[in-house]
Every structure is written in C-alpha cells, then in structure tokens.
Amino acid sequence: MRPLAETCGIYLLGPQHLPRLQEYARDPAIAATTRVPHPFPADGAAAFLAQVEIERAARTGQVFAIEDRGAFVGVVGLHGVRGGGGEIGYWIGRPHWGCGYATFGVTWLLPYCFQNCGLDRVGAHALETNVASLRVLEKLGFVRGEPGPHGQAKWPASVLQVPFTLTAPQWRAQRDAPALALLHPTLRTLLDRELAAGNEVKAAGRGWPDADSVVVTLRERFRAMPSPLPEGVEYDEPNDPHGWRAELRLQVPRQLLVW
Ligand SMILES: CC(C)(COP(=O)(O)OP(=O)(O)OC[C@H]1O[C@@H](n2cnc3c(N)ncnc32)[C@H](O)[C@@H]1OP(=O)(O)O)[C@@H](O)C(=O)NCCC(=O)NCCS
C-alpha cells in the first residue's frame, strides 16, 4: 500500500463530489457523531454545497473534499471564521474509516487555516464517546478542554462534548520541531540568541540539499549576531529576491539560519 501522501489530496468541494457525498452522508454512522441530519434529505449534498458557497463568498468558511487516487473519501472544512478564530469539522465515508484519511485531511487543512487565512486559533468539538475523532485531534496536537453539553436534541444529555483548540504558535512549533531537532549545536546556540532577542522562527525545513541539511528562516533580520562568529560559521548576504537576504551558514553539515 502506497503512503497516503503519494495518492491523496484535498480539493475544493465541488459538484463533481456530490454523488459520493450524498451516498456516504446518508449513512446513519455519519449522523451519529456529527450535526449531519438523519435521514439525510435527497438533495442534502447539493444543499450542503450551496451552504458552503455562501460561506466561501462571505469568507467565513471553506470545505475541501479528501480524494484518494481521484476518488472522494470524505470532507474536511473550516467554518464560523471571525475574530481570528474558526471551527473545523470532518467526516469520512464509512468504507474508508481507519485508513488515516481524517488525519490526512486535518493535517492539510491546518496550513490553510493558519497560513492562507492567517487565523490565530482553530477549535474543534468531538463527543466524548467518539474515540476515533478524539484520537485524530490529539494526534495533531489539539489541546483538550473541559467537556460540556452539546446542545443537540439527537444525543443524550449525559454524553458530553469535548472542546479542542490549536493555536497558530502551537501548530508552528509542532510543524518545525522535526527540523529544529536536527539543528547543529553551533547554529542552535545562534538561534537561541536570536529567540532571546525577540526574533521568531518563520519556518524550518530539512532534508535539502543533504539529508542532514536544515534551513531555519527567521521572521526578522538577525538581532544578536556574535562577533566574531563561531568557528565554521560564515555570514553572507545573497539578497536573493526569490530566497533570503542574509544567511549564517555552517558548512558541515550544510545548515543555514536565514532571514
Ligand atoms: C472520526 C472519523 C472522522 C475518523 O476518520 P478516520 O479516517 O477513520 O481516522 P484516521 O484513520 O485518520 O485516525 C483514526 C485514529 O483513531 C483510532 N481509532 C479508531 N477507532 C478507535 C477506537 N474505537 N478506539 C481507539 N482508537 C480508535 C485509530 O487507530 C487512529 O489512530 P492511530 O492513527 O493512532 O492508529 C470517522 O470515523 C468518521 O467520519 N466518523 C463519523 C463522523 C465523525 O465522527 N466526524 C468527526 C466529528 S467530531
């Protein structure tokens, strides 16, 4: 089985997804843990897309279809965007449960929320009995809040709903952690000086040009460059309009702090 990253993607929900969306959303297993109604109306999928288009136009929400090898498997969306926050929701067609699709879809929705929309935080809610959904959110670093009432007539009041939140700094820290863990101690010291001086990591990538290469992009110009520079570190100003203005470069391993 090929990894999902090679075969799977998220695409703006459109009319081409409606037949499968209608088929999967009719399943009572979807309504059992979401606000999707059951019985699902005959025009439910079309009505859902019409609602999504209203949210798109108002810039308060967006829904993506999760596809694997071109086949619709489920949806993931952002709703209720205002004041720097929004709420995510998702469901996967029952034949495709347990394959990692929800994790994949939410993983790819998060850059949309934090980078494209510039949100400060996203929330999510899952019933305390919805173990698979709780697991998806916890795996992706969402922070669990105090369970409370769900306010839905279709579920017993004794079942509580768990709120989750993920902030933009938490998401960035998690995204950058694998690359930062590989940073050579010499550059780590320089990075720590920058952070102590109020600079911030904008992004951190790894694996290019060498397997042990790391490129850490800072949000602002260097604030705490020592003089002289530590042995093995060189300063340069490539001023590349497609890249970065200045870099602190370690030759072995080939790693960079840039802004
Ligand atoms: C909840 C739902 C979205 C999960 O989708 P999915 O694609 O199957 O989820 P994933 O495969 O990405 O991950 C599920 C995780 O839960 C775990 N899991 C699933 N069922 C579980 C159970 N009964 N007990 C413990 N863990 C369970 C899986 O092992 C996996 O964790 P892992 O990667 O650590 O092994 C899907 O079941 C669904 O659509 N349910 C109905 C609608 C819904 O509840 N939507 C969410 C509303 S908050």
XYZ file of N, CA, C and O and ligand atoms in Angstrom, residues 29-30 33-34 90-93 96-104 125-127 130-133 135-136 139, ligand 1:
156
model
N -24.240 6.281 10.412
C -22.991 6.348 11.194
C -22.367 7.740 11.115
O -21.590 8.115 11.996
N -22.675 8.501 10.080
C -22.143 9.866 9.983
C -22.967 10.785 10.895
O -22.414 11.563 11.686
N -22.484 11.009 15.038
C -21.488 11.781 15.800
C -21.258 13.184 15.233
O -20.313 13.872 15.635
N -22.088 13.589 14.254
C -21.945 14.933 13.672
C -23.315 15.600 13.611
O -24.331 14.966 13.909
N -15.140 17.454 10.164
C -14.736 16.464 9.154
C -15.552 15.208 9.322
O -16.052 14.898 10.408
N -15.718 14.506 8.252
C -16.213 13.130 8.308
C -15.693 12.366 7.096
O -15.371 12.947 6.060
N -15.597 11.061 7.282
C -15.063 10.172 6.243
C -16.137 9.124 5.946
O -16.778 8.619 6.873
N -16.336 8.816 4.660
C -17.293 7.767 4.300
C -16.921 6.451 4.977
O -15.743 6.086 5.019
N -14.235 3.893 4.237
C -12.829 4.338 4.254
C -12.311 4.630 5.668
O -11.239 5.205 5.814
N -13.048 4.279 6.687
C -12.593 4.536 8.058
C -11.333 3.723 8.358
O -11.152 2.622 7.837
N -10.520 4.296 9.219
C -9.359 3.562 9.735
C -8.172 3.534 8.782
O -7.222 2.783 8.997
N -8.212 4.344 7.722
C -7.096 4.354 6.751
C -6.223 5.593 6.910
O -5.294 5.801 6.126
N -6.551 6.471 7.861
C -5.734 7.668 8.057
C -6.244 8.889 7.307
O -5.599 9.938 7.313
N -7.418 8.792 6.671
C -7.888 9.915 5.846
C -8.251 11.153 6.667
O -7.991 12.282 6.235
N -8.882 10.968 7.832
C -9.229 12.145 8.642
C -7.953 12.844 9.099
O -7.832 14.070 9.023
N -6.981 12.066 9.546
C -5.702 12.642 9.974
C -5.062 13.397 8.814
O -4.586 14.531 8.972
N -5.076 12.781 7.632
C -4.507 13.431 6.452
C -5.241 14.744 6.152
O -4.618 15.791 5.946
N -14.802 20.221 18.044
C -15.567 19.563 19.105
C -15.784 18.114 18.732
O -16.056 17.816 17.574
N -15.683 17.234 19.702
C -15.990 15.823 19.448
C -16.717 15.278 20.665
O -16.371 15.625 21.813
N -17.703 14.414 20.410
C -18.375 13.765 21.537
C -17.353 12.924 22.300
O -16.462 12.319 21.679
N -16.688 9.579 20.943
C -16.183 9.439 19.574
C -14.657 9.257 19.607
O -13.874 10.162 19.316
N -14.265 8.036 19.989
C -12.857 7.788 20.292
C -11.948 8.073 19.093
O -10.852 8.620 19.242
N -12.415 7.705 17.888
C -11.563 7.904 16.700
C -11.311 9.390 16.472
O -10.185 9.806 16.175
N -12.356 10.200 16.643
C -12.189 11.636 16.404
C -11.321 12.284 17.490
O -10.476 13.135 17.191
N -8.986 10.891 19.005
C -7.607 10.464 18.696
C -7.024 11.316 17.562
O -5.853 11.720 17.623
N -7.819 11.577 16.534
C -7.337 12.390 15.408
C -6.876 13.745 15.937
O -5.775 14.220 15.640
N -3.723 13.475 18.202
C -2.514 13.187 17.405
C -1.972 14.443 16.744
O -0.781 14.591 16.566
C -13.971 10.045 13.272
C -13.567 9.815 11.834
C -13.558 11.134 11.084
C -12.156 9.196 11.808
O -11.759 9.065 10.461
P -10.600 8.049 10.034
O -10.180 8.416 8.655
O -11.054 6.682 10.269
O -9.473 8.455 11.089
P -7.914 8.115 10.999
O -7.772 6.795 10.310
O -7.192 9.281 10.416
O -7.482 8.031 12.532
C -8.305 7.414 13.472
C -7.498 7.183 14.734
O -8.395 6.743 15.750
C -8.040 5.454 16.172
N -9.280 4.738 16.474
C -10.289 4.457 15.644
N -11.253 3.815 16.313
C -10.822 3.695 17.579
C -11.363 3.103 18.756
N -12.561 2.535 18.757
N -10.638 3.178 19.889
C -9.419 3.763 19.905
N -8.861 4.334 18.815
C -9.566 4.290 17.682
C -7.282 4.857 15.004
O -6.467 3.778 15.410
C -6.481 6.068 14.554
O -5.422 6.347 15.443
P -3.889 5.876 15.116
O -3.505 6.536 13.830
O -3.115 6.346 16.278
O -3.918 4.387 14.954
C -14.537 8.817 11.115
O -14.682 7.683 11.910
C -15.891 9.422 10.861
O -16.112 10.053 9.829
N -16.843 9.235 11.808
C -18.182 9.770 11.661
C -18.198 11.297 11.605
C -17.409 11.932 12.741
O -17.438 11.456 13.862
N -16.732 13.043 12.428
C -15.975 13.768 13.431
C -16.889 14.595 14.249
S -16.007 15.359 15.575
